[in-house]
Short mmCIF file of C-alpha atoms in Angstrom, two decimals:
data_model
loop_
_atom_site.label_atom_id
_atom_site.label_comp_id
_atom_site.label_asym_id
_atom_site.label_seq_id
_atom_site.Cartn_x
_atom_site.Cartn_y
_atom_site.Cartn_z
CA MET P 103 0.36 0.00 -0.18
CA ASN P 104 1.52 3.33 -1.17
CA ILE P 105 0.53 5.84 2.08
CA LYS P 106 0.63 9.60 1.40
CA GLN P 107 1.13 12.28 4.22
CA SER P 108 -1.81 14.13 3.91
CA ILE P 109 -1.03 16.70 7.03
CA ARG P 110 1.87 18.64 6.88
CA TYR P 111 4.46 18.44 10.12
CA ASP P 112 4.96 22.13 11.75
CA SER P 113 9.10 21.40 10.72
CA GLU P 114 7.55 21.26 6.89
CA ARG P 115 5.76 24.85 6.99
CA SER P 116 8.11 27.49 5.12
CA ASN P 117 8.20 30.94 7.17
CA GLU P 118 10.20 32.59 4.16
CA PHE P 119 6.73 32.10 2.12
CA THR P 120 4.82 34.10 4.86
CA LYS P 121 7.59 36.84 4.56
CA GLU P 122 8.23 36.95 1.37
CA VAL P 123 3.87 37.40 0.74
CA MET P 124 3.91 39.97 3.38
CA ALA P 125 6.92 41.72 2.10
CA ARG P 126 4.75 42.33 -1.25
CA PRO P 127 2.42 45.41 -1.51
CA GLY P 128 -0.37 44.32 0.12
CA GLY P 129 0.43 41.22 1.74
CA GLU P 130 1.51 43.37 4.86
CA MET P 131 -1.99 42.44 6.60
CA ILE P 132 -2.23 38.87 6.20
CA GLN P 133 -1.70 38.21 10.03
CA ALA P 134 -4.53 40.41 11.17
CA CYS P 135 -6.79 37.82 9.51
CA ILE P 136 -9.58 36.76 11.73
CA GLN P 137 -10.59 33.57 9.74
CA CYS P 138 -14.78 35.28 9.16
CA GLY P 139 -14.85 34.20 5.88
CA THR P 140 -16.25 37.25 4.61
CA CYS P 141 -14.58 37.20 1.40
CA SER P 142 -15.03 34.08 0.47
CA GLY P 143 -19.03 34.74 0.85
CA VAL P 144 -18.70 37.90 -1.72
CA CYS P 145 -16.25 36.35 -4.23
CA PRO P 146 -17.88 35.63 -7.43
CA MET P 147 -15.90 33.40 -8.17
CA SER P 148 -15.38 30.62 -4.76
CA ASN P 149 -17.96 28.19 -6.49
CA TYR P 150 -15.33 27.43 -8.90
CA MET P 151 -12.14 27.72 -6.64
CA ASP P 152 -10.69 24.40 -5.01
CA ARG P 153 -9.84 26.39 -2.03
CA THR P 154 -11.90 29.62 -1.02
CA PRO P 155 -10.05 32.67 -0.45
CA ARG P 156 -10.40 32.45 3.38
CA GLN P 157 -8.36 29.26 2.91
CA ILE P 158 -5.77 30.80 1.23
CA ILE P 159 -4.73 33.49 3.19
CA TYR P 160 -4.73 30.81 5.84
CA MET P 161 -2.10 28.52 4.12
CA ALA P 162 -0.33 31.68 2.90
CA ARG P 163 0.01 33.22 6.15
CA GLU P 164 0.93 29.37 7.93
CA GLY P 165 3.51 28.95 5.28
CA PHE P 166 1.94 26.88 3.13
CA GLY P 167 3.94 28.22 -0.38
CA ASP P 168 3.60 25.23 -2.30
CA GLU P 169 -0.12 24.45 -2.24
CA VAL P 170 -0.91 28.35 -2.23
CA LEU P 171 0.85 28.93 -5.38
CA ARG P 172 -0.29 25.12 -7.14
CA SER P 173 -3.70 26.33 -6.19
CA ARG P 174 -6.19 26.93 -9.08
CA THR P 175 -8.14 30.19 -6.90
CA ILE P 176 -5.24 32.35 -7.45
CA TRP P 177 -6.17 32.21 -11.34
CA MET P 178 -9.58 32.12 -10.68
CA CYS P 179 -9.83 35.83 -8.99
CA THR P 180 -10.70 38.29 -11.47
CA SER P 181 -9.85 41.18 -9.54
CA CYS P 182 -13.10 42.58 -8.31
CA TYR P 183 -12.07 44.47 -5.23
CA ALA P 184 -15.11 42.52 -3.53
CA CYS P 185 -13.46 40.60 -0.91
CA THR P 186 -11.32 43.68 -0.69
CA VAL P 187 -13.57 46.73 0.48
CA GLU P 188 -15.63 44.13 2.70
CA CYS P 189 -13.02 43.07 4.84
CA PRO P 190 -13.44 43.63 8.44
CA ARG P 191 -9.64 44.05 9.10
CA GLY P 192 -8.68 45.84 5.79
CA ILE P 193 -6.62 42.95 4.36
CA LYS P 194 -6.10 43.87 0.80
CA ILE P 195 -7.08 40.38 -0.68
CA THR P 196 -7.34 40.73 -3.90
CA ASP P 197 -3.74 42.34 -3.99
CA VAL P 198 -2.53 39.10 -2.13
CA MET P 199 -3.96 37.30 -4.80
CA TYR P 200 -1.60 39.03 -7.40
CA ALA P 201 1.19 38.82 -5.48
CA LEU P 202 0.57 35.31 -5.40
CA LYS P 203 -0.02 34.83 -9.31
CA ARG P 204 3.42 36.44 -9.65
CA MET P 205 5.24 34.13 -7.01
CA ALA P 206 4.09 31.24 -9.24
CA MET P 207 4.75 32.70 -12.32
CA GLU P 208 8.43 33.74 -10.85
CA ARG P 209 8.74 30.00 -9.72
CA GLY P 210 6.84 28.31 -12.67
CA THR P 211 4.33 26.32 -9.91
CA TYR P 212 1.35 26.86 -12.33
CA PRO P 213 -0.03 24.70 -15.48
CA GLN P 214 1.96 26.21 -18.47
CA ARG P 215 -0.69 26.12 -20.73
CA PHE P 216 -3.70 27.26 -17.93
CA PRO P 217 -5.10 30.18 -19.99
CA THR P 218 -4.78 33.31 -17.44
CA SER P 219 -1.53 32.91 -17.09
CA THR P 220 -0.51 32.51 -21.20
CA MET P 221 -2.69 35.80 -21.45
CA ALA P 222 -0.94 37.67 -18.78
CA ARG P 223 2.20 36.86 -20.74
CA ASP P 224 0.94 37.31 -24.55
CA PHE P 225 -0.84 40.99 -23.51
CA PHE P 226 2.68 41.60 -21.52
CA ASN P 227 4.82 40.81 -24.87
CA MET P 228 1.92 42.91 -26.93
CA VAL P 229 2.38 45.76 -24.78
CA ARG P 230 6.02 45.62 -24.70
CA LYS P 231 5.92 45.68 -28.49
CA ASN P 232 3.55 47.88 -29.33
CA GLY P 233 2.91 49.76 -26.47
CA ARG P 234 -0.79 48.88 -27.39
CA ILE P 235 -3.58 45.94 -27.05
CA ASN P 236 -5.38 45.09 -30.19
CA GLU P 237 -7.80 42.38 -28.24
CA SER P 238 -9.26 41.26 -31.54
CA ARG P 239 -5.36 39.29 -32.18
CA LEU P 240 -5.09 38.62 -28.54
CA GLY P 241 -8.12 36.56 -28.16
CA PHE P 242 -6.97 34.56 -31.16
CA LEU P 243 -3.59 33.89 -29.49
CA VAL P 244 -4.72 32.83 -26.10
CA PHE P 245 -7.45 30.37 -28.19
CA LEU P 246 -4.95 29.16 -30.43
CA LYS P 247 -2.71 28.21 -27.40
CA THR P 248 -5.01 26.98 -24.95
CA ASN P 249 -8.07 25.44 -26.41
CA TRP P 250 -7.85 25.81 -30.46
CA MET P 251 -11.27 24.30 -30.39
CA ARG P 252 -12.72 27.60 -29.62
CA LEU P 253 -11.38 28.90 -32.53
CA LEU P 254 -14.15 26.55 -34.40
CA THR P 255 -17.21 27.32 -32.17
CA SER P 256 -16.48 31.17 -32.51
CA ALA P 257 -16.39 31.64 -35.84
CA GLY P 258 -20.48 33.93 -35.50
CA LEU P 259 -19.00 35.33 -32.55
CA GLY P 260 -16.08 36.82 -34.78
CA LEU P 261 -18.45 37.18 -37.91
CA ASP P 262 -21.14 39.37 -35.55
CA LEU P 263 -17.83 41.27 -34.19
CA ILE P 264 -16.93 42.10 -38.17
CA LYS P 265 -20.52 42.47 -38.92
CA THR P 266 -20.61 45.43 -36.03
CA GLY P 267 -17.40 46.97 -36.69
CA ARG P 268 -15.86 45.79 -33.69
CA PHE P 269 -13.26 43.54 -34.79
CA SER P 270 -9.97 44.93 -36.05
CA LEU P 271 -6.59 43.02 -36.73
CA LYS P 272 -4.77 46.49 -37.55
CA GLN P 273 -2.01 46.40 -34.90
CA GLU P 274 -2.00 50.04 -33.13
CA GLN P 275 1.15 50.88 -32.26
CA ILE P 276 2.74 54.10 -30.15
CA LYS P 277 4.96 56.73 -31.61
CA SER P 278 7.54 56.50 -29.13
CA LYS P 279 8.66 53.48 -28.48
CA ASN P 280 11.81 54.88 -27.15
CA GLU P 281 10.24 56.12 -24.43
CA LEU P 282 8.46 52.98 -23.57
CA ASN P 283 11.69 50.70 -23.77
CA SER P 284 13.54 52.78 -21.61
CA ILE P 285 10.45 52.64 -19.03
CA LEU P 286 10.66 49.02 -19.49
CA SER P 287 14.21 47.93 -19.40
CA GLY P 288 16.60 48.89 -16.36
CA ASN P 289 16.61 47.79 -12.77
CA GLY P 290 13.39 45.48 -13.16
CA ARG P 291 14.12 41.62 -13.03
CA PRO P 292 14.86 39.45 -15.81
CA GLU P 293 11.97 38.77 -18.06
CA MET F 285 -13.64 73.25 -17.77
CA GLN F 286 -11.08 70.69 -20.19
CA TYR F 287 -10.35 67.58 -19.15
CA SER F 288 -7.79 65.29 -20.98
CA TYR F 289 -8.78 62.00 -21.98
CA TYR F 290 -7.45 58.55 -22.01
CA PRO F 291 -8.97 56.21 -24.00
CA GLY F 292 -7.28 52.97 -23.72
CA CYS F 293 -7.04 50.08 -26.24
CA SER F 294 -10.89 48.77 -26.24
CA LEU F 295 -12.74 52.20 -26.86
CA LYS F 296 -10.57 52.00 -30.38
CA GLY F 297 -11.20 48.19 -30.79
CA SER F 298 -14.05 46.28 -29.74
CA GLY F 299 -15.70 49.13 -27.40
CA ARG F 300 -15.75 51.70 -29.97
CA ALA F 301 -19.43 52.65 -29.47
CA TYR F 302 -18.69 53.81 -25.93
CA GLU F 303 -15.59 56.19 -27.31
CA GLU F 304 -18.62 57.48 -29.56
CA SER F 305 -21.31 58.06 -27.45
CA VAL F 306 -18.84 59.50 -24.45
CA LEU F 307 -17.27 61.95 -26.87
CA ALA F 308 -20.68 63.14 -28.92
CA VAL F 309 -22.39 63.58 -25.09
CA PHE F 310 -19.33 65.51 -24.20
CA ASP F 311 -18.93 67.62 -26.91
CA HIS F 312 -23.23 68.29 -26.25
CA LEU F 313 -22.67 69.09 -23.35
CA GLY F 314 -19.57 71.31 -24.80
CA ILE F 315 -17.03 70.09 -22.22
CA GLU F 316 -13.76 69.92 -24.44
CA LEU F 317 -12.01 66.36 -23.89
CA LYS F 318 -8.20 65.75 -25.07
CA GLU F 319 -6.89 63.04 -26.03
CA ILE F 320 -3.78 62.41 -24.09
CA ASP F 321 -0.60 62.51 -26.75
CA ASP F 322 0.62 58.99 -27.66
CA TRP F 323 -0.85 56.87 -24.24
CA ASN F 324 -0.17 53.29 -24.36
CA CYS F 325 -2.15 50.71 -22.59
CA CYS F 326 -2.77 51.27 -18.88
CA GLY F 327 -0.92 47.75 -17.76
CA ALA F 328 -3.91 46.11 -16.55
CA THR F 329 -3.44 42.16 -17.04
CA ALA F 330 0.27 42.94 -17.64
CA TYR F 331 0.30 43.45 -13.88
CA MET F 332 0.72 40.02 -12.79
CA SER F 333 2.90 39.06 -15.26
CA VAL F 334 5.80 41.30 -14.86
CA ASP F 335 7.61 42.86 -12.07
CA GLU F 336 4.97 44.90 -11.09
CA ARG F 337 6.91 48.14 -10.09
CA ARG F 338 7.59 48.38 -14.39
CA SER F 339 3.71 47.70 -14.64
CA PHE F 340 3.32 50.63 -12.53
CA ALA F 341 6.04 52.86 -14.54
CA LEU F 342 3.84 51.71 -17.60
CA ALA F 343 0.62 52.89 -16.37
CA ALA F 344 2.38 56.35 -14.95
CA ARG F 345 3.47 57.19 -18.47
CA ASN F 346 0.41 57.99 -19.39
CA LEU F 347 0.01 60.17 -16.28
CA ALA F 348 2.78 61.96 -16.58
CA ILE F 349 2.50 63.10 -20.32
CA SER F 350 -1.04 64.18 -18.91
CA GLU F 351 0.25 66.23 -16.28
CA ARG F 352 2.72 67.74 -18.82
CA ASP F 353 0.77 68.29 -21.37
CA MET F 354 -2.47 69.78 -19.45
CA PRO F 355 -1.49 70.27 -15.55
CA GLU F 356 -4.68 72.06 -14.92
CA SER F 357 -6.54 68.68 -16.55
CA PRO F 358 -7.81 65.73 -14.56
CA MET F 359 -8.21 62.53 -16.76
CA VAL F 360 -11.45 60.99 -17.58
CA VAL F 361 -11.09 57.17 -18.46
CA PRO F 362 -13.80 55.38 -19.49
CA CYS F 363 -12.94 52.11 -19.08
CA SER F 364 -13.13 50.65 -15.93
CA GLY F 365 -10.25 48.22 -16.19
CA CYS F 366 -7.80 51.68 -16.90
CA TYR F 367 -9.56 53.12 -14.57
CA VAL F 368 -8.49 50.97 -11.56
CA THR F 369 -4.96 50.58 -13.05
CA LEU F 370 -4.31 54.40 -13.32
CA ASN F 371 -5.81 54.65 -9.73
CA LYS F 372 -3.98 52.25 -8.20
CA THR F 373 -0.99 53.76 -9.89
CA CYS F 374 -1.42 56.91 -7.94
CA HIS F 375 -2.27 55.44 -4.20
CA VAL F 376 0.32 53.11 -5.33
CA VAL F 377 3.40 55.50 -5.51
CA LYS F 378 1.77 57.36 -2.20
CA ASP F 379 1.88 54.23 -0.14
CA TYR F 380 5.03 52.58 -0.73
CA PRO F 381 8.13 55.16 -0.97
CA ALA F 382 10.18 52.34 -2.79
CA ILE F 383 7.59 51.65 -5.60
CA LYS F 384 7.54 55.81 -6.00
CA ASP F 385 10.96 55.38 -6.11
CA ASP F 386 11.27 53.01 -8.65
CA VAL F 387 8.68 53.99 -11.01
CA THR F 388 10.56 57.89 -10.81
CA LYS F 389 13.57 56.58 -11.61
CA ALA F 390 12.07 54.79 -14.82
CA LEU F 391 10.28 57.96 -15.90
CA ASP F 392 13.35 59.39 -15.39
CA ARG F 393 14.90 57.38 -17.96
CA ALA F 394 12.13 58.00 -20.38
CA GLY F 395 12.86 61.78 -19.81
CA LEU F 396 9.65 62.48 -18.39
CA LYS F 397 8.65 64.10 -14.76
CA TRP F 398 5.19 63.45 -12.57
CA LYS F 399 4.21 64.85 -9.80
CA ASN F 400 0.95 62.84 -8.90
CA GLN F 401 -1.28 65.52 -9.33
CA VAL F 402 -3.56 64.45 -12.23
CA PRO F 403 -7.06 63.28 -10.51
CA VAL F 404 -8.24 59.70 -12.47
CA ARG F 405 -11.84 60.08 -13.05
CA HIS F 406 -14.51 58.63 -14.61
CA PRO F 407 -16.93 59.73 -17.25
CA LEU F 408 -20.08 58.71 -14.86
CA ASP F 409 -18.27 60.97 -12.01
CA VAL F 410 -17.75 63.83 -14.01
CA LEU F 411 -21.01 64.11 -15.62
CA MET F 412 -22.72 63.57 -12.16
CA GLN F 413 -20.28 65.65 -9.85
CA ASP F 414 -19.11 68.24 -12.28
CA VAL F 415 -21.81 68.71 -14.76
CA GLY F 416 -24.76 67.82 -11.70
CA LEU F 417 -27.97 66.54 -12.96
CA ASP F 418 -29.50 70.05 -13.18
CA ARG F 419 -27.79 70.39 -16.22
CA ILE F 420 -28.36 67.18 -17.78
CA LYS F 421 -31.94 67.98 -17.40
CA GLU F 422 -32.00 70.67 -18.82
CA ALA F 423 -30.18 69.12 -22.17
CA VAL F 424 -33.00 65.98 -21.93
CA VAL F 425 -35.28 66.73 -25.11
CA LYS F 426 -36.61 63.17 -25.76
CA PRO F 427 -36.95 61.62 -22.43
CA LEU F 428 -36.86 57.69 -22.12
CA LYS F 429 -40.44 57.17 -20.91
CA GLY F 430 -41.46 54.24 -20.25
CA LEU F 431 -37.89 52.41 -20.89
CA LYS F 432 -37.19 50.18 -18.06
CA ILE F 433 -33.43 50.25 -17.39
CA ALA F 434 -31.42 47.70 -14.96
CA PRO F 435 -28.30 49.75 -14.15
CA TYR F 436 -25.33 47.43 -14.22
CA TYR F 437 -22.06 49.49 -12.65
CA GLY F 438 -19.49 45.92 -12.54
CA CYS F 439 -16.99 46.06 -10.45
CA GLN F 440 -14.06 48.37 -10.97
CA ILE F 441 -15.50 51.71 -11.15
CA VAL F 442 -16.56 51.47 -7.43
CA ARG F 443 -13.65 48.98 -6.28
CA PRO F 444 -11.68 49.46 -4.47
CA TYR F 445 -10.67 53.62 -4.91
CA ALA F 446 -13.95 55.16 -6.34
CA GLU F 447 -14.72 58.44 -4.22
CA PHE F 448 -17.66 59.28 -6.08
CA ASP F 449 -20.20 56.81 -5.10
CA HIS F 450 -20.87 53.59 -2.76
CA GLN F 451 -18.67 50.34 -3.50
CA ILE F 452 -21.43 48.04 -3.07
CA HIS F 453 -24.25 50.06 -4.06
CA PRO F 454 -23.86 52.57 -5.69
CA THR F 455 -27.07 55.17 -7.47
CA SER F 456 -25.17 57.30 -10.02
CA MET F 457 -26.23 55.98 -12.88
CA ASP F 458 -29.66 55.15 -11.15
CA ARG F 459 -30.45 59.01 -10.65
CA MET F 460 -29.04 60.09 -13.96
CA PHE F 461 -31.67 57.45 -15.86
CA GLU F 462 -34.42 59.20 -13.60
CA ALA F 463 -33.58 62.61 -14.64
CA LEU F 464 -33.79 61.42 -18.03
CA GLY F 465 -37.21 60.16 -17.49
CA ALA F 466 -36.50 56.32 -17.57
CA THR F 467 -37.40 53.96 -14.76
CA VAL F 468 -34.75 52.00 -13.09
CA VAL F 469 -35.71 48.30 -12.07
CA HIS F 470 -34.24 47.19 -8.51
CA TYR F 471 -31.10 45.23 -10.00
CA PRO F 472 -29.50 43.59 -7.17
CA LEU F 473 -26.64 42.45 -9.18
CA LYS F 474 -25.70 45.63 -10.05
CA THR F 475 -22.00 45.47 -8.46
CA LYS F 476 -20.90 41.78 -9.22
CA CYS F 477 -18.62 40.91 -11.81
CA CYS F 478 -19.11 40.01 -15.14
CA GLY F 479 -15.93 37.67 -15.27
CA GLY F 480 -14.03 39.78 -16.81
CA SER F 481 -11.30 37.43 -19.53
CA MET F 482 -12.89 34.16 -17.87
CA THR F 483 -15.13 34.31 -20.68
CA GLY F 484 -12.06 33.59 -23.25
CA THR F 485 -10.07 31.71 -20.41
CA ALA F 486 -12.76 30.07 -18.51
CA PRO F 487 -15.91 29.86 -20.32
CA GLU F 488 -17.84 27.38 -18.57
CA VAL F 489 -16.65 30.11 -15.75
CA GLY F 490 -17.45 33.11 -17.74
CA LEU F 491 -20.27 32.34 -19.63
CA ARG F 492 -22.54 31.45 -16.43
CA LEU F 493 -21.64 35.01 -14.92
CA VAL F 494 -23.14 36.63 -18.09
CA TYR F 495 -25.85 33.97 -17.98
CA LEU F 496 -26.70 35.38 -14.13
CA LEU F 497 -26.24 38.44 -14.93
CA LEU F 498 -28.75 38.83 -18.27
CA LYS F 499 -31.27 36.67 -16.82
CA GLU F 500 -31.51 38.96 -14.05
CA ALA F 501 -32.10 41.48 -15.82
CA ALA F 502 -35.15 39.66 -17.46
CA LYS F 503 -36.26 38.72 -14.45
CA ARG F 504 -36.65 42.34 -12.82
CA GLU F 505 -38.25 42.90 -16.61
CA ALA F 506 -35.70 45.53 -17.65
CA ASP F 507 -35.84 46.69 -21.19
CA LEU F 508 -32.18 46.66 -21.40
CA MET F 509 -28.92 47.22 -19.05
CA ALA F 510 -26.45 50.04 -18.87
CA THR F 511 -23.18 49.61 -18.35
CA VAL F 512 -19.98 51.64 -18.23
CA CYS F 513 -17.44 49.58 -19.47
CA PRO F 514 -16.07 48.01 -22.10
CA LEU F 515 -15.32 44.73 -20.91
CA CYS F 516 -18.87 44.53 -19.30
CA GLN F 517 -20.18 45.32 -22.27
CA PHE F 518 -18.41 42.98 -24.53
CA ASN F 519 -18.76 40.09 -21.99
CA LEU F 520 -22.67 40.90 -21.87
CA ASP F 521 -23.16 41.50 -25.37
CA ALA F 522 -20.78 39.40 -27.71
CA PHE F 523 -21.23 36.42 -25.38
CA ALA F 524 -24.94 36.35 -25.12
CA LYS F 525 -25.56 33.72 -27.86
CA GLU F 526 -22.77 31.36 -26.35
CA ALA F 527 -24.08 32.08 -22.77
CA ALA F 528 -27.78 30.92 -23.93
CA ARG F 529 -26.91 28.23 -25.73
CA ALA F 530 -25.16 26.85 -22.87
CA TYR F 531 -27.95 28.13 -20.29
CA GLY F 532 -30.98 28.91 -21.52
CA PRO F 533 -32.61 31.55 -23.62
CA VAL F 534 -32.55 35.10 -22.63
CA ASN F 535 -32.62 38.35 -24.69
CA MET F 536 -31.02 41.35 -22.74
CA PRO F 537 -29.62 44.36 -25.02
CA VAL F 538 -26.55 45.93 -23.02
CA ILE F 539 -25.74 49.24 -24.29
CA TYR F 540 -23.40 52.28 -22.29
CA PHE F 541 -24.86 55.02 -20.40
CA THR F 542 -23.43 57.37 -22.33
CA GLN F 543 -25.28 55.74 -25.28
CA LEU F 544 -28.63 56.37 -22.93
CA LEU F 545 -27.64 59.85 -22.05
CA GLY F 546 -27.09 61.03 -25.42
CA LEU F 547 -30.57 59.56 -26.88
CA ALA F 548 -31.97 61.29 -24.13
CA MET F 549 -30.11 64.43 -25.98
CA GLY F 550 -31.85 63.85 -28.79
CA LEU F 551 -28.05 62.29 -30.47
CA SER F 552 -28.95 59.82 -33.40
CA GLU F 553 -28.86 56.53 -32.61
CA GLU F 554 -26.12 56.55 -35.85
CA LYS F 555 -23.70 58.83 -33.68
CA LEU F 556 -23.94 57.44 -30.53
CA GLY F 557 -22.98 53.61 -32.24
CA LEU F 558 -26.01 52.00 -31.70
CA GLN F 559 -25.64 49.74 -34.65
CA ARG F 560 -22.34 48.12 -33.16
CA ASN F 561 -24.06 46.32 -30.68
CA ILE F 562 -24.90 42.55 -30.89
CA ILE F 563 -27.95 41.87 -29.69
CA SER F 564 -29.46 45.37 -30.88
CA ALA F 565 -31.41 47.76 -28.64
CA LYS F 566 -33.49 49.20 -31.17
CA ASN F 567 -36.43 47.32 -30.67
CA ALA F 568 -36.32 47.53 -26.63
CA LEU F 569 -36.18 51.33 -27.04
CA LYS F 570 -38.74 51.49 -29.89
CA GLY F 571 -41.27 49.41 -27.56
CA ALA F 572 -40.44 51.71 -24.55
CA ALA F 573 -41.34 54.78 -26.94
CA ALA F 574 -44.83 53.45 -27.74
CA ALA F 575 -45.68 52.30 -24.46
CA ALA F 576 -45.02 55.80 -23.09
CA ALA F 577 -46.77 57.26 -26.13
CA ARG F 578 -50.25 55.16 -25.16
#
């Protein structure tokens, strides 16, 4: 019989992880959480999460880094800020979710073809190159990489958008690309 | 008073009816909106995929250009996504000196200075606070009598930063539509999220949220829904057919609040971009007008 450990020993938790979350903007207050569950109650995406926002905050502050970063929850957050404005302890939960998404991407602990993270990267690359986003192209790219079947099922949508003059493949560009490059280069982490 | 205007990518793309109606309404009211020179993407979703400090610098470039060219003018931002991202940048550099330092350095490399003195404002805020309902009422020539509207605010116009209205139960649009002669239906989902980009990335979730929002408006017997955000409009209009196929029939037109305002001011449907709706609002508008005439 292959017996797997299902509960962590205290020594297996990572204080470093907790400290890192707390060092990021918005993460400072996670220790103040009283586990009331208001965040989970007001979250429109709770139904689709593998762990509720309340659980994520608890696990983050107790140092369960791997579990938190592998959770689907952080990718289901649409940043509607309902939890943030309702939290009785003033925890910026949406910003914590953003911080966790970035930590997951930095460490590569997210499903490579998960559409949300794919979109985030394609979005950034498009901005980096052109300064602006073309939604039609971005949508096409994300469907192609993550769920190409949807390109077929969305043909009707494409036609509707063309008919109403809302579809365009023309890539808008900004003029001062040097300015943009200077802003995005420099002392940040390598991409 | 002159305002600087940040359209963002959606208002030049799938949300162009929003830009058309915002510009038409402001022009009609005699308020100048001057588009920011060579603006770039606000950084919205990129925020989570790059060094966050650089993404704040991306947003700050727009604020710096606005401040340089129009130092006295608040910045009008119709897209809720841009609105929250630009506002967040203003707040974060105040709260975190290290981020301010980074943003300042990044802008400096591009030869830009930014003192963080440009207020970022939504057109709904400007219309309600600066223009005011009295002036709006004076401009009404075709009251929206008989039209039942579900006011849908979505999330990021009121959360987390908006100071001009309540974060969960806003009423700005409600009051505006009543001033235009319309009937506002009780719409308890007014600040529930539309799912954002989930319609694309996780359709089983996004389409469900779209369906719930449309269905609720129908249940409340609204003729149409009004929105303040290009992404909400896109989700609720462009994905309505797919949502209906998945969860059940629903036919609810969703248009921009500025289109309703423009109609009441007597501007043409064409000028306000109403022909760009996939689920057309024309029958709903005609039906309400006919009912009011009876």
